[in-house]
PDB file of C-alpha atoms in Angstrom:
ATOM      1  CA  GLU R  50     -15.709  17.912   4.908  1.00 71.00           C
ATOM      2  CA  THR R  51     -18.826  18.364   2.761  1.00 77.00           C
ATOM      3  CA  GLY R  52     -19.141  22.015   3.830  1.00 79.00           C
ATOM      4  CA  LEU R  53     -22.425  21.596   5.709  1.00 86.00           C
ATOM      5  CA  VAL R  54     -20.915  22.908   8.976  1.00 87.00           C
ATOM      6  CA  ASN R  55     -19.078  26.226   9.156  1.00 89.00           C
ATOM      7  CA  THR R  56     -19.178  26.908  12.923  1.00 92.00           C
ATOM      8  CA  VAL R  57     -18.548  24.682  15.947  1.00 91.00           C
ATOM      9  CA  LEU R  58     -19.754  26.002  19.325  1.00 93.00           C
ATOM     10  CA  VAL R  59     -18.556  24.343  22.549  1.00 90.00           C
ATOM     11  CA  LYS R  60     -18.664  25.224  26.228  1.00 90.00           C
ATOM     12  CA  ASP R  61     -14.860  25.001  26.502  1.00 86.00           C
ATOM     13  CA  LEU R  62     -11.985  23.331  24.666  1.00 84.00           C
ATOM     14  CA  SER R  63     -12.179  20.196  26.816  1.00 84.00           C
ATOM     15  CA  ARG R  64     -15.594  19.482  25.252  1.00 84.00           C
ATOM     16  CA  LEU R  65     -13.889  19.344  21.857  1.00 86.00           C
ATOM     17  CA  SER R  66     -11.207  16.884  22.977  1.00 82.00           C
ATOM     18  CA  ARG R  67      -9.006  16.150  25.988  1.00 77.00           C
ATOM     19  CA  ASP R  68      -6.242  14.871  23.722  1.00 80.00           C
ATOM     20  CA  TYR R  69      -3.940  17.860  23.224  1.00 79.00           C
ATOM     21  CA  LEU R  70      -2.553  16.406  19.990  1.00 81.00           C
ATOM     22  CA  ARG R  71      -6.051  16.015  18.558  1.00 82.00           C
ATOM     23  CA  THR R  72      -7.083  19.489  19.740  1.00 84.00           C
ATOM     24  CA  GLY R  73      -3.994  21.055  18.184  1.00 83.00           C
ATOM     25  CA  GLU R  74      -4.582  19.218  14.906  1.00 86.00           C
ATOM     26  CA  LEU R  75      -8.158  20.525  14.752  1.00 86.00           C
ATOM     27  CA  LEU R  76      -7.355  24.104  15.754  1.00 85.00           C
ATOM     28  CA  GLU R  77      -4.192  24.608  13.719  1.00 85.00           C
ATOM     29  CA  HIS R  78      -4.878  22.524  10.623  1.00 86.00           C
ATOM     30  CA  TRP R  79      -8.256  20.882  10.087  1.00 87.00           C
ATOM     31  CA  PHE R  80     -10.610  23.748  10.970  1.00 88.00           C
ATOM     32  CA  PRO R  81      -8.647  26.421   9.009  1.00 88.00           C
ATOM     33  CA  ALA R  82      -8.288  24.099   6.004  1.00 87.00           C
ATOM     34  CA  HIS R  83     -12.053  23.499   5.898  1.00 87.00           C
ATOM     35  CA  GLY R  84     -13.128  27.051   6.748  1.00 89.00           C
ATOM     36  CA  VAL R  85     -14.701  26.068  10.067  1.00 90.00           C
ATOM     37  CA  ARG R  86     -15.007  28.610  12.881  1.00 91.00           C
ATOM     38  CA  LEU R  87     -14.561  27.382  16.458  1.00 90.00           C
ATOM     39  CA  ILE R  88     -16.022  29.180  19.473  1.00 90.00           C
ATOM     40  CA  ALA R  89     -15.236  27.999  23.028  1.00 88.00           C
ATOM     41  CA  ILE R  90     -17.387  30.183  25.271  1.00 88.00           C
ATOM     42  CA  ASN R  91     -15.770  29.778  28.714  1.00 87.00           C
ATOM     43  CA  ASP R  92     -12.226  29.903  27.331  1.00 82.00           C
ATOM     44  CA  GLY R  93     -12.829  32.998  25.210  1.00 84.00           C
ATOM     45  CA  VAL R  94     -11.677  31.253  22.043  1.00 87.00           C
ATOM     46  CA  ASP R  95     -12.999  32.434  18.679  1.00 88.00           C
ATOM     47  CA  THR R  96     -10.926  31.514  15.656  1.00 87.00           C
ATOM     48  CA  ALA R  97     -12.685  34.159  13.559  1.00 86.00           C
ATOM     49  CA  VAL R  98     -11.124  37.019  15.562  1.00 85.00           C
ATOM     50  CA  GLN R  99      -7.728  37.728  17.084  1.00 81.00           C
ATOM     51  CA  SER R 100      -7.891  37.372  20.875  1.00 76.00           C
ATOM     52  CA  ALA R 101      -5.737  36.421  23.854  1.00 74.00           C
ATOM     53  CA  GLY R 102      -7.925  33.356  24.343  1.00 72.00           C
ATOM     54  CA  ASN R 103      -6.749  32.006  21.006  1.00 78.00           C
ATOM     55  CA  ASP R 104      -3.091  32.425  22.006  1.00 79.00           C
ATOM     56  CA  TYR R 105      -3.567  30.398  25.199  1.00 80.00           C
ATOM     57  CA  SER R 106      -5.583  27.597  23.569  1.00 83.00           C
ATOM     58  CA  PRO R 107      -2.539  25.253  23.133  1.00 83.00           C
ATOM     59  CA  ILE R 108      -1.741  25.581  26.850  1.00 84.00           C
ATOM     60  CA  ARG R 109      -5.357  24.899  27.768  1.00 83.00           C
ATOM     61  CA  ALA R 110      -5.335  21.813  25.554  1.00 83.00           C
ATOM     62  CA  VAL R 111      -2.264  20.470  27.374  1.00 86.00           C
ATOM     63  CA  MET R 112      -3.873  21.159  30.768  1.00 85.00           C
ATOM     64  CA  ASP R 113      -7.099  19.423  29.707  1.00 85.00           C
ATOM     65  CA  ASP R 114      -5.070  16.398  28.623  1.00 85.00           C
ATOM     66  CA  TRP R 115      -3.176  16.384  31.925  1.00 86.00           C
ATOM     67  CA  TYR R 116      -6.476  16.635  33.843  1.00 86.00           C
ATOM     68  CA  ALA R 117      -7.857  13.576  32.011  1.00 84.00           C
ATOM     69  CA  ARG R 118      -4.645  11.669  32.750  1.00 85.00           C
ATOM     70  CA  ASP R 119      -4.756  12.648  36.441  1.00 88.00           C
ATOM     71  CA  ILE R 120      -8.421  11.672  36.821  1.00 89.00           C
ATOM     72  CA  SER R 121      -7.738   8.328  35.132  1.00 86.00           C
ATOM     73  CA  ARG R 122      -4.852   7.648  37.517  1.00 88.00           C
ATOM     74  CA  LYS R 123      -6.935   8.516  40.597  1.00 91.00           C
ATOM     75  CA  VAL R 124      -9.919   6.431  39.473  1.00 89.00           C
ATOM     76  CA  ARG R 125      -7.664   3.446  38.805  1.00 86.00           C
ATOM     77  CA  ALA R 126      -6.014   3.825  42.222  1.00 90.00           C
ATOM     78  CA  ALA R 127      -9.431   3.910  43.934  1.00 91.00           C
ATOM     79  CA  ILE R 128     -10.611   0.808  42.060  1.00 87.00           C
ATOM     80  CA  TYR R 129      -7.391  -1.059  42.841  1.00 87.00           C
ATOM     81  CA  ALA R 130      -7.759  -0.184  46.535  1.00 90.00           C
ATOM     82  CA  ARG R 131     -11.260  -1.701  46.596  1.00 87.00           C
ATOM     83  CA  GLN R 132     -10.019  -4.787  44.754  1.00 85.00           C
ATOM     84  CA  ASP R 133      -7.106  -5.231  47.176  1.00 86.00           C
ATOM     85  CA  ALA R 134      -9.677  -5.172  49.985  1.00 85.00           C
ATOM     86  CA  GLY R 135     -11.457  -8.131  48.379  1.00 82.00           C
ATOM     87  CA  ILE R 136     -14.357  -6.155  46.909  1.00 85.00           C
ATOM     88  CA  CYS R 137     -15.562  -7.308  43.496  1.00 85.00           C
ATOM     89  CA  THR R 138     -15.612  -4.316  41.142  1.00 84.00           C
ATOM     90  CA  ALA R 139     -16.527  -6.277  38.006  1.00 84.00           C
ATOM     91  CA  ALA R 140     -19.257  -4.596  35.976  1.00 81.00           C
ATOM     92  CA  SER R 141     -20.709  -7.983  35.041  1.00 86.00           C
ATOM     93  CA  LEU R 142     -20.569 -11.369  36.737  1.00 91.00           C
ATOM     94  CA  PRO R 143     -20.097 -14.833  35.230  1.00 92.00           C
ATOM     95  CA  TYR R 144     -23.174 -16.621  33.969  1.00 94.00           C
ATOM     96  CA  GLY R 145     -25.108 -18.014  36.933  1.00 92.00           C
ATOM     97  CA  TYR R 146     -24.222 -15.286  39.440  1.00 93.00           C
ATOM     98  CA  CYS R 147     -25.956 -12.051  40.407  1.00 92.00           C
ATOM     99  CA  ARG R 148     -25.705  -9.319  43.030  1.00 89.00           C
ATOM    100  CA  ASN R 149     -28.058  -8.913  45.988  1.00 88.00           C
ATOM    101  CA  ASN R 150     -27.445  -5.984  48.348  1.00 85.00           C
ATOM    102  CA  GLY R 151     -23.793  -5.902  47.356  1.00 81.00           C
ATOM    103  CA  GLN R 152     -23.312  -9.643  47.868  1.00 88.00           C
ATOM    104  CA  ILE R 153     -22.570 -12.097  45.054  1.00 91.00           C
ATOM    105  CA  ILE R 154     -25.105 -14.915  45.111  1.00 93.00           C
ATOM    106  CA  ILE R 155     -26.046 -17.840  42.870  1.00 93.00           C
ATOM    107  CA  GLN R 156     -28.875 -17.306  40.394  1.00 91.00           C
ATOM    108  CA  THR R 157     -30.734 -20.588  40.779  1.00 90.00           C
ATOM    109  CA  GLU R 158     -32.065 -21.086  37.240  1.00 91.00           C
ATOM    110  CA  SER R 159     -28.830 -20.115  35.460  1.00 92.00           C
ATOM    111  CA  ALA R 160     -26.785 -22.171  37.932  1.00 93.00           C
ATOM    112  CA  GLN R 161     -28.760 -25.257  36.913  1.00 94.00           C
ATOM    113  CA  HIS R 162     -27.791 -24.597  33.295  1.00 95.00           C
ATOM    114  CA  VAL R 163     -24.116 -24.325  34.304  1.00 95.00           C
ATOM    115  CA  THR R 164     -24.315 -27.723  35.988  1.00 94.00           C
ATOM    116  CA  GLU R 165     -26.002 -29.149  32.880  1.00 95.00           C
ATOM    117  CA  ILE R 166     -23.165 -27.827  30.705  1.00 95.00           C
ATOM    118  CA  PHE R 167     -20.477 -29.446  32.850  1.00 95.00           C
ATOM    119  CA  ASN R 168     -22.320 -32.761  33.084  1.00 93.00           C
ATOM    120  CA  HIS R 169     -23.135 -32.849  29.372  1.00 93.00           C
ATOM    121  CA  TYR R 170     -19.552 -32.121  28.348  1.00 93.00           C
ATOM    122  CA  LEU R 171     -18.335 -34.746  30.810  1.00 91.00           C
ATOM    123  CA  VAL R 172     -20.308 -37.323  28.813  1.00 90.00           C
ATOM    124  CA  CYS R 173     -19.878 -36.172  25.192  1.00 90.00           C
ATOM    125  CA  ARG R 174     -16.510 -34.340  25.472  1.00 88.00           C
ATOM    126  CA  ASN R 175     -17.483 -32.089  22.571  1.00 91.00           C
ATOM    127  CA  LEU R 176     -18.032 -28.318  22.801  1.00 92.00           C
ATOM    128  CA  ARG R 177     -20.106 -28.076  19.623  1.00 90.00           C
ATOM    129  CA  ILE R 178     -22.481 -30.875  20.628  1.00 93.00           C
ATOM    130  CA  THR R 179     -22.911 -29.331  24.086  1.00 93.00           C
ATOM    131  CA  ALA R 180     -23.730 -25.947  22.534  1.00 91.00           C
ATOM    132  CA  GLU R 181     -26.224 -27.537  20.138  1.00 91.00           C
ATOM    133  CA  GLN R 182     -27.926 -29.302  23.050  1.00 92.00           C
ATOM    134  CA  MET R 183     -28.320 -26.007  24.935  1.00 93.00           C
ATOM    135  CA  ASN R 184     -29.835 -24.375  21.849  1.00 91.00           C
ATOM    136  CA  LYS R 185     -32.108 -27.372  21.314  1.00 92.00           C
ATOM    137  CA  ASN R 186     -33.382 -27.058  24.886  1.00 91.00           C
ATOM    138  CA  GLY R 187     -34.272 -23.413  24.227  1.00 90.00           C
ATOM    139  CA  ILE R 188     -31.945 -22.061  26.919  1.00 91.00           C
ATOM    140  CA  LEU R 189     -30.945 -18.439  26.382  1.00 89.00           C
ATOM    141  CA  PRO R 190     -27.169 -17.809  26.225  1.00 89.00           C
ATOM    142  CA  PRO R 191     -25.399 -15.343  28.565  1.00 88.00           C
ATOM    143  CA  ARG R 192     -25.483 -12.710  25.829  1.00 80.00           C
ATOM    144  CA  LYS R 193     -28.884 -12.916  24.245  1.00 71.00           C
ATOM    145  CA  GLY R 194     -27.704 -12.569  20.655  1.00 60.00           C
ATOM    146  CA  ARG R 195     -28.721 -14.082  17.369  1.00 60.00           C
ATOM    147  CA  ASN R 196     -26.039 -16.787  17.419  1.00 70.00           C
ATOM    148  CA  GLY R 197     -27.265 -18.607  20.531  1.00 85.00           C
ATOM    149  CA  TRP R 198     -24.867 -20.923  22.322  1.00 90.00           C
ATOM    150  CA  THR R 199     -21.510 -21.467  20.608  1.00 88.00           C
ATOM    151  CA  SER R 200     -18.456 -23.618  21.264  1.00 88.00           C
ATOM    152  CA  ALA R 201     -16.569 -20.523  22.444  1.00 88.00           C
ATOM    153  CA  THR R 202     -19.292 -19.700  24.999  1.00 91.00           C
ATOM    154  CA  ILE R 203     -19.278 -23.258  26.341  1.00 94.00           C
ATOM    155  CA  ARG R 204     -15.474 -23.258  26.597  1.00 93.00           C
ATOM    156  CA  ARG R 205     -15.448 -19.969  28.556  1.00 92.00           C
ATOM    157  CA  ILE R 206     -17.893 -21.396  31.084  1.00 94.00           C
ATOM    158  CA  LEU R 207     -16.037 -24.701  31.431  1.00 95.00           C
ATOM    159  CA  GLN R 208     -12.700 -22.933  32.002  1.00 93.00           C
ATOM    160  CA  ASN R 209     -13.973 -20.285  34.435  1.00 92.00           C
ATOM    161  CA  PRO R 210     -12.608 -20.955  37.966  1.00 91.00           C
ATOM    162  CA  ALA R 211     -15.433 -18.852  39.430  1.00 92.00           C
ATOM    163  CA  TYR R 212     -17.636 -21.960  39.385  1.00 94.00           C
ATOM    164  CA  CYS R 213     -15.219 -23.541  41.871  1.00 91.00           C
ATOM    165  CA  GLY R 214     -15.524 -20.531  44.183  1.00 90.00           C
ATOM    166  CA  THR R 215     -12.704 -18.279  42.889  1.00 89.00           C
ATOM    167  CA  LEU R 216     -13.640 -15.235  40.810  1.00 90.00           C
ATOM    168  CA  LEU R 217     -10.648 -13.546  39.179  1.00 88.00           C
ATOM    169  CA  ILE R 218     -10.726  -9.762  38.834  1.00 88.00           C
ATOM    170  CA  ARG R 219      -8.147  -7.268  37.606  1.00 87.00           C
ATOM    171  CA  VAL R 220      -7.352  -9.727  34.829  1.00 84.00           C
ATOM    172  CA  THR R 221      -6.798  -7.013  32.207  1.00 83.00           C
ATOM    173  CA  ARG R 222      -6.193  -3.288  32.128  1.00 82.00           C
ATOM    174  CA  LYS R 223      -6.284  -0.557  29.515  1.00 78.00           C
ATOM    175  CA  MET R 224      -3.030   0.201  27.751  1.00 75.00           C
ATOM    176  CA  SER R 225      -3.726   3.929  28.148  1.00 74.00           C
ATOM    177  CA  TYR R 226      -6.492   6.254  29.248  1.00 73.00           C
ATOM    178  CA  LYS R 227      -6.697   7.302  25.586  1.00 72.00           C
ATOM    179  CA  SER R 228      -7.212   3.764  24.285  1.00 69.00           C
ATOM    180  CA  ASP R 229      -9.818   1.039  24.741  1.00 69.00           C
ATOM    181  CA  CYS R 230      -7.284  -1.669  23.919  1.00 73.00           C
ATOM    182  CA  ARG R 231      -6.684  -3.948  26.909  1.00 78.00           C
ATOM    183  CA  ILE R 232      -3.742  -6.140  27.886  1.00 82.00           C
ATOM    184  CA  ARG R 233      -3.785  -9.219  30.104  1.00 82.00           C
ATOM    185  CA  LEU R 234      -1.991  -8.888  33.434  1.00 84.00           C
ATOM    186  CA  PRO R 235       0.342 -11.541  34.866  1.00 86.00           C
ATOM    187  CA  GLU R 236      -1.296 -14.040  37.218  1.00 81.00           C
ATOM    188  CA  GLN R 237       0.526 -12.619  40.250  1.00 84.00           C
ATOM    189  CA  GLU R 238      -1.186  -9.234  39.690  1.00 85.00           C
ATOM    190  CA  GLN R 239      -4.688 -10.682  39.384  1.00 86.00           C
ATOM    191  CA  ILE R 240      -7.022 -10.682  42.394  1.00 87.00           C
ATOM    192  CA  ALA R 241      -9.058 -13.708  43.530  1.00 88.00           C
ATOM    193  CA  VAL R 242     -12.436 -12.984  45.139  1.00 88.00           C
ATOM    194  CA  PRO R 243     -14.323 -15.828  46.891  1.00 90.00           C
ATOM    195  CA  VAL R 244     -17.822 -16.525  45.521  1.00 91.00           C
ATOM    196  CA  PRO R 245     -20.357 -19.313  46.174  1.00 93.00           C
ATOM    197  CA  ARG R 246     -19.278 -22.600  44.615  1.00 93.00           C
ATOM    198  CA  MET R 247     -21.367 -24.281  41.890  1.00 94.00           C
ATOM    199  CA  ILE R 248     -19.119 -27.110  40.685  1.00 93.00           C
ATOM    200  CA  PRO R 249     -17.091 -29.619  42.779  1.00 91.00           C
ATOM    201  CA  ASP R 250     -13.323 -29.532  42.330  1.00 90.00           C
ATOM    202  CA  LEU R 251     -13.227 -33.098  41.027  1.00 90.00           C
ATOM    203  CA  LEU R 252     -15.747 -32.372  38.251  1.00 91.00           C
ATOM    204  CA  PHE R 253     -14.009 -29.119  37.296  1.00 91.00           C
ATOM    205  CA  ASP R 254     -10.544 -30.736  37.195  1.00 92.00           C
ATOM    206  CA  THR R 255     -11.836 -33.666  35.138  1.00 91.00           C
ATOM    207  CA  VAL R 256     -13.388 -31.312  32.593  1.00 92.00           C
ATOM    208  CA  GLN R 257     -10.137 -29.327  32.354  1.00 91.00           C
ATOM    209  CA  GLN R 258      -8.268 -32.544  31.609  1.00 89.00           C
ATOM    210  CA  PHE R 259     -10.763 -33.457  28.876  1.00 90.00           C
ATOM    211  CA  LEU R 260     -10.446 -29.974  27.364  1.00 88.00           C
ATOM    212  CA  LEU R 261      -6.677 -30.350  27.346  1.00 85.00           C
ATOM    213  CA  GLU R 262      -6.806 -33.803  25.764  1.00 81.00           C
ATOM    214  CA  ASN R 263      -9.321 -32.738  23.123  1.00 79.00           C
ATOM    215  CA  GLY R 264      -7.566 -29.471  22.382  1.00 64.00           C
ATOM    216  CA  HIS R 265      -6.084 -30.762  19.151  1.00 49.00           C
ATOM    217  CA  ALA R 266      -9.553 -31.609  17.849  1.00 44.00           C
ATOM    218  CA  GLU R 267     -11.054 -28.214  18.688  1.00 47.00           C
ATOM    219  CA  LYS R 268     -10.753 -25.300  16.302  1.00 51.00           C
ATOM    220  CA  GLN R 269      -7.821 -23.175  17.376  1.00 54.00           C
ATOM    221  CA  SER R 270      -7.911 -19.416  16.926  1.00 69.00           C
ATOM    222  CA  HIS R 271      -5.203 -17.701  14.925  1.00 79.00           C
ATOM    223  CA  TRP R 272      -2.560 -15.860  16.931  1.00 82.00           C
ATOM    224  CA  LEU R 273      -3.682 -12.574  15.350  1.00 86.00           C
ATOM    225  CA  SER R 274      -7.212 -12.941  16.764  1.00 82.00           C
ATOM    226  CA  GLY R 275      -7.962 -10.015  19.061  1.00 82.00           C
ATOM    227  CA  ARG R 276      -4.769  -8.161  18.136  1.00 88.00           C
ATOM    228  CA  VAL R 277      -5.913  -6.379  14.955  1.00 90.00           C
ATOM    229  CA  MET R 278      -7.690  -3.058  15.501  1.00 90.00           C
ATOM    230  CA  CYS R 279      -9.375  -0.664  13.070  1.00 89.00           C
ATOM    231  CA  GLY R 280      -7.735   2.756  13.073  1.00 87.00           C
ATOM    232  CA  VAL R 281     -10.886   4.332  11.609  1.00 86.00           C
ATOM    233  CA  CYS R 282     -13.643   3.284  14.046  1.00 85.00           C
ATOM    234  CA  GLY R 283     -11.621   1.575  16.817  1.00 84.00           C
ATOM    235  CA  SER R 284     -13.315  -1.824  16.462  1.00 85.00           C
ATOM    236  CA  ARG R 285     -11.516  -5.151  16.482  1.00 85.00           C
ATOM    237  CA  PHE R 286     -11.104  -7.038  13.237  1.00 88.00           C
ATOM    238  CA  ILE R 287     -12.985 -10.330  13.012  1.00 85.00           C
ATOM    239  CA  MET R 288     -11.309 -13.286  11.337  1.00 81.00           C
ATOM    240  CA  SER R 289     -13.530 -15.093   8.845  1.00 76.00           C
ATOM    241  CA  LYS R 290     -11.679 -18.048   7.318  1.00 73.00           C
ATOM    242  CA  GLN R 291      -8.682 -16.444   5.556  1.00 82.00           C
ATOM    243  CA  ARG R 292      -9.987 -12.865   5.617  1.00 86.00           C
ATOM    244  CA  LEU R 293     -10.122 -10.196   8.342  1.00 88.00           C
ATOM    245  CA  ILE R 294     -13.148  -7.899   8.478  1.00 87.00           C
ATOM    246  CA  CYS R 295     -13.637  -4.738  10.562  1.00 87.00           C
ATOM    247  CA  GLY R 296     -16.071  -5.615  13.352  1.00 82.00           C
ATOM    248  CA  GLY R 297     -17.667  -2.174  13.229  1.00 80.00           C
ATOM    249  CA  ARG R 298     -18.225  -2.385   9.475  1.00 81.00           C
ATOM    250  CA  ARG R 299     -19.725  -5.845   9.907  1.00 77.00           C
ATOM    251  CA  ARG R 300     -22.139  -4.466  12.526  1.00 72.00           C
ATOM    252  CA  GLY R 301     -23.150  -1.726  10.085  1.00 74.00           C
ATOM    253  CA  ASN R 302     -21.557   1.349  11.698  1.00 76.00           C
ATOM    254  CA  GLY R 303     -20.559   2.741   8.293  1.00 79.00           C
ATOM    255  CA  CYS R 304     -16.798   2.257   8.742  1.00 85.00           C
ATOM    256  CA  GLU R 305     -14.956   2.558   5.422  1.00 83.00           C
ATOM    257  CA  CYS R 306     -12.062   0.274   6.405  1.00 85.00           C
ATOM    258  CA  ARG R 307     -12.168  -2.656   3.998  1.00 82.00           C
ATOM    259  CA  SER R 308     -11.412  -6.307   4.663  1.00 86.00           C
ATOM    260  CA  ILE R 309      -7.933  -7.731   4.140  1.00 88.00           C
ATOM    261  CA  MET R 310      -6.623 -11.193   3.334  1.00 89.00           C
ATOM    262  CA  LEU R 311      -4.779 -12.922   6.178  1.00 88.00           C
ATOM    263  CA  SER R 312      -1.846 -13.855   3.949  1.00 87.00           C
ATOM    264  CA  GLY R 313      -1.516 -10.273   2.737  1.00 88.00           C
ATOM    265  CA  LEU R 314      -1.618  -8.898   6.281  1.00 88.00           C
ATOM    266  CA  LEU R 315       1.058 -11.331   7.480  1.00 88.00           C
ATOM    267  CA  ALA R 316       3.276 -10.320   4.558  1.00 88.00           C
ATOM    268  CA  GLN R 317       2.811  -6.619   5.346  1.00 87.00           C
ATOM    269  CA  ILE R 318       3.564  -7.205   9.035  1.00 87.00           C
ATOM    270  CA  SER R 319       6.800  -8.960   8.081  1.00 86.00           C
ATOM    271  CA  ASP R 320       7.716  -6.105   5.725  1.00 86.00           C
ATOM    272  CA  VAL R 321       7.153  -3.511   8.470  1.00 82.00           C
ATOM    273  CA  LEU R 322       9.270  -5.443  10.983  1.00 81.00           C
ATOM    274  CA  ILE R 323      12.098  -6.023   8.497  1.00 83.00           C
ATOM    275  CA  ARG R 324      12.054  -2.340   7.544  1.00 80.00           C
ATOM    276  CA  ASP R 325      12.519  -1.458  11.230  1.00 75.00           C
ATOM    277  CA  GLY R 326      15.371  -3.934  11.606  1.00 75.00           C
ATOM    278  CA  ILE R 327      13.397  -6.535  13.576  1.00 74.00           C
ATOM    279  CA  PRO R 328      13.711 -10.243  12.666  1.00 69.00           C
ATOM    280  CA  ALA R 329      10.430 -11.354  11.078  1.00 69.00           C
ATOM    281  CA  ASP R 330      10.675 -15.121  11.446  1.00 73.00           C
ATOM    282  CA  ALA R 331       7.140 -16.536  11.112  1.00 73.00           C
ATOM    283  CA  ALA R 332       7.617 -18.595  14.287  1.00 72.00           C
ATOM    284  CA  LEU R 333       8.484 -15.450  16.263  1.00 74.00           C
ATOM    285  CA  LEU R 334       5.648 -13.225  15.053  1.00 80.00           C
ATOM    286  CA  PRO R 335       3.215 -14.302  17.839  1.00 81.00           C
ATOM    287  CA  LEU R 336       5.889 -13.345  20.400  1.00 77.00           C
ATOM    288  CA  LEU R 337       6.856 -10.076  18.728  1.00 80.00           C
ATOM    289  CA  VAL R 338       3.547  -8.559  17.638  1.00 85.00           C
ATOM    290  CA  ALA R 339       1.408  -7.065  20.404  1.00 85.00           C
ATOM    291  CA  ARG R 340      -1.110  -5.184  18.270  1.00 87.00           C
ATOM    292  CA  VAL R 341      -1.774  -4.229  14.655  1.00 90.00           C
ATOM    293  CA  LEU R 342      -3.610  -1.032  13.683  1.00 89.00           C
ATOM    294  CA  ILE R 343      -5.160  -0.848  10.203  1.00 89.00           C
ATOM    295  CA  SER R 344      -6.178   2.576   8.859  1.00 85.00           C
ATOM    296  CA  GLY R 345      -7.162   2.218   5.226  1.00 79.00           C
ATOM    297  CA  SER R 346      -4.025   1.192   3.349  1.00 79.00           C
ATOM    298  CA  GLN R 347      -1.713   2.046   6.274  1.00 83.00           C
ATOM    299  CA  ILE R 348      -0.668  -0.635   8.753  1.00 85.00           C
ATOM    300  CA  THR R 349       1.019   0.110  12.100  1.00 86.00           C
ATOM    301  CA  VAL R 350       2.620  -2.749  14.024  1.00 84.00           C
ATOM    302  CA  PHE R 351       3.209  -2.482  17.792  1.00 84.00           C
ATOM    303  CA  VAL R 352       5.854  -4.914  19.047  1.00 78.00           C
ATOM    304  CA  ARG R 353       6.319  -6.291  22.560  1.00 71.00           C
ATOM    305  CA  CYS R 354      10.084  -6.061  22.492  1.00 53.00           C
ATOM    306  CA  ARG R 355      12.970  -6.095  20.074  1.00 45.00           C
ATOM    307  CA  LYS R 356      14.179  -9.549  21.055  1.00 43.00           C
ATOM    308  CA  PRO R 357      11.726 -11.768  22.939  1.00 42.00           C
ATOM    309  CA  VAL R 358      13.168 -14.201  25.452  1.00 41.00           C
ATOM    310  CA  ILE R 359      13.109 -17.570  23.705  1.00 43.00           C
ATOM    311  CA  PRO R 360      15.157 -20.735  24.050  1.00 42.00           C
ATOM    312  CA  GLY R 361      17.862 -21.555  21.565  1.00 43.00           C
ATOM    313  CA  ASN R 362      20.025 -19.332  19.433  1.00 41.00           C
ATOM    314  CA  ALA R 363      17.498 -17.923  16.968  1.00 40.00           C
ATOM    315  CA  TYR R 364      19.303 -14.591  16.853  1.00 37.00           C
ATOM    316  CA  VAL R 365      22.839 -15.966  16.612  1.00 33.00           C
TER     317      VAL R 365
END
């Protein structure tokens, strides 16, 4: 856009993009509008000259897109076959476990910390105090970041059934091979893989009951958490009090998508739904809205269905 590049050289069109819509946008609109020449060596494409390769470029773009879709389908089928056979395909394991020659085993030192977490919460019944105790003891968290142990990290460990010997895989899947956004699968589609047990059933069940009883005292996340995506850099928006901030911008990736007030976003979501003829009752928004995409001043709302199945006669 600044005019520093006037020629783009690629091996073939698939190196530019496997999304035929994106490829067409670049070839037919963006490159000509900015005076950029594209050369795809293997495909014989050169936008600076008239050639047969240029005429076939839209067809090649469609075929490249189809190839990516086909590969994605085959890879998913192969992974699902391994999972159905009881093989753990998870890229990372829960805190306290590791792999040894393909077998999932207990990592002794981390497993001791897991037991400490369960026992400490059993006594104090407070996630924040348990996290502070872990930080005070100088124990590194699962993700060695700057924030150390947090209430959310402690809760994830306490609620993970893997510590009772059942590791759940295939819990989520990508919405599309073109998107990194993931959706949670129903419980009947998830796969349980047996792993070595760390925590007795009685202790685990007791902790779950305490978590349930203390739920009202714990900070609850807003229903929009995890559903708002940045259309510029693809990061998730992070909720900070009453404001949502692009996670990529917060990490310093240079994203230009600015923060937005929660109240303003909720109002815009309601306006979009009403404009499309969808009831925008505040109580129904968590059921209706699957994902929100923010691109500058433009907001796109993806709904689960037109009329979610709910009790009562809300639509009468």
